[in-house]
Amino acid sequence: LEYATDLFDAPTAALLAAHLDRTLRAAAADPGVRIGDVDLLTDADRLRLGAAYNDTATVLPEGPDTVHGRIARRAARTPGAPALVTDDETVAYGGLDAR
């Protein structure tokens, strides 16, 4: 596989080549296929993407947990991050925790 190494790393180039291969195979199998209907992802790709983007496990503190406790911990980490947004006001976690 030859590619512009200043533009792409090896995994990206391999992925683009695989997508091109799937596109060409789909077009050869059905010359009337619309390009937007070609499925570029394999089943393995879907599993990998699903696992990567859904890895959202959170370690919770031991003992009872409260809404205020979660807000306080978030305020300690990111006090300026928006916690509540309405048409008239945005309240940051730090401000919400102080209330």
CSV table of C-alpha atoms in Angstrom, one decimal:
chain,number,residue,atom,x,y,z
A,1,LEU,CA,0.0,0.0,0.0
A,2,GLU,CA,1.5,3.3,-1.1
A,3,TYR,CA,0.2,6.5,0.4
A,4,ALA,CA,1.2,10.0,1.5
A,5,THR,CA,2.9,9.3,4.9
A,6,ASP,CA,2.9,13.1,5.6
A,7,LEU,CA,-1.0,13.0,5.5
A,8,PHE,CA,-1.9,9.6,6.9
A,9,ASP,CA,-0.6,7.2,9.5
A,10,ALA,CA,-0.5,3.5,8.6
A,11,PRO,CA,-3.8,2.5,10.4
A,12,THR,CA,-5.7,5.3,8.7
A,13,ALA,CA,-4.3,4.4,5.2
A,14,ALA,CA,-5.2,0.7,5.8
A,15,LEU,CA,-8.7,1.7,6.8
A,16,LEU,CA,-9.2,3.9,3.8
A,17,ALA,CA,-7.9,1.1,1.5
A,18,ALA,CA,-10.4,-1.3,3.1
A,19,HIS,CA,-13.3,1.1,2.6
A,20,LEU,CA,-12.3,1.6,-1.0
A,21,ASP,CA,-12.1,-2.2,-1.4
A,22,ARG,CA,-15.6,-2.6,0.0
A,23,THR,CA,-16.9,0.2,-2.2
A,24,LEU,CA,-15.4,-1.3,-5.4
A,25,ARG,CA,-16.7,-4.8,-4.5
A,26,ALA,CA,-20.2,-3.4,-3.9
A,27,ALA,CA,-20.1,-1.6,-7.2
A,28,ALA,CA,-18.9,-4.7,-9.0
A,29,ALA,CA,-21.7,-6.8,-7.4
A,30,ASP,CA,-24.4,-4.2,-8.2
A,31,PRO,CA,-23.4,-1.5,-10.7
A,32,GLY,CA,-26.5,0.5,-9.9
A,33,VAL,CA,-25.8,0.7,-6.1
A,34,ARG,CA,-25.9,4.2,-4.7
A,35,ILE,CA,-22.6,5.1,-3.1
A,36,GLY,CA,-24.4,6.2,0.1
A,37,ASP,CA,-25.9,2.7,0.3
A,38,VAL,CA,-22.5,1.0,0.4
A,39,ASP,CA,-21.9,-0.4,3.9
A,40,LEU,CA,-18.2,0.4,4.7
A,41,LEU,CA,-18.2,-1.2,8.2
A,42,THR,CA,-17.6,-4.9,8.8
A,43,ASP,CA,-19.3,-6.7,11.7
A,44,ALA,CA,-15.9,-6.6,13.4
A,45,ASP,CA,-15.8,-2.8,12.9
A,46,ARG,CA,-19.2,-2.4,14.5
A,47,LEU,CA,-18.3,-4.4,17.5
A,48,ARG,CA,-15.0,-2.5,18.0
A,49,LEU,CA,-16.7,0.9,17.6
A,50,GLY,CA,-19.6,-0.1,19.9
A,51,ALA,CA,-17.1,-1.2,22.6
A,52,ALA,CA,-14.9,1.9,22.2
A,53,TYR,CA,-17.7,4.5,22.3
A,54,ASN,CA,-19.8,2.8,25.0
A,55,ASP,CA,-16.9,2.3,27.4
A,56,THR,CA,-18.6,4.7,29.9
A,57,ALA,CA,-18.3,2.7,33.1
A,58,THR,CA,-18.1,4.9,36.2
A,59,VAL,CA,-16.5,4.0,39.5
A,60,LEU,CA,-18.9,5.1,42.1
A,61,PRO,CA,-17.8,6.0,45.7
A,62,GLU,CA,-18.4,3.5,48.4
A,63,GLY,CA,-21.3,4.1,50.7
A,64,PRO,CA,-24.5,6.0,50.1
A,65,ASP,CA,-24.5,8.4,47.1
A,66,THR,CA,-26.6,11.6,46.9
A,67,VAL,CA,-27.4,14.0,44.1
A,68,HIS,CA,-25.7,16.7,46.1
A,69,GLY,CA,-22.6,14.5,46.6
A,70,ARG,CA,-22.3,14.0,42.8
A,71,ILE,CA,-22.7,17.7,42.1
A,72,ALA,CA,-20.1,18.5,44.8
A,73,ARG,CA,-17.6,16.1,43.3
A,74,ARG,CA,-18.2,17.4,39.8
A,75,ALA,CA,-17.9,21.0,41.0
A,76,ALA,CA,-14.5,20.1,42.5
A,77,ARG,CA,-13.3,18.8,39.2
A,78,THR,CA,-14.9,21.3,36.8
A,79,PRO,CA,-16.5,24.2,38.7
A,80,GLY,CA,-17.0,26.3,35.5
A,81,ALA,CA,-18.7,23.6,33.5
A,82,PRO,CA,-22.4,24.2,32.9
A,83,ALA,CA,-24.7,22.2,35.1
A,84,LEU,CA,-28.1,23.8,34.3
A,85,VAL,CA,-29.0,25.7,31.2
A,86,THR,CA,-32.3,27.5,30.8
A,87,ASP,CA,-33.5,30.2,28.3
A,88,ASP,CA,-32.5,32.9,30.8
A,89,GLU,CA,-29.6,31.5,32.8
A,90,THR,CA,-26.7,29.1,32.8
A,91,VAL,CA,-25.5,27.8,36.2
A,92,ALA,CA,-22.1,26.2,36.5
A,93,TYR,CA,-21.4,23.3,38.8
A,94,GLY,CA,-19.5,25.5,41.2
A,95,GLY,CA,-22.4,27.9,41.5
A,96,LEU,CA,-24.9,25.1,41.9
A,97,ASP,CA,-22.8,23.4,44.6
A,98,ALA,CA,-22.6,26.8,46.5
A,99,ARG,CA,-26.4,27.0,46.5
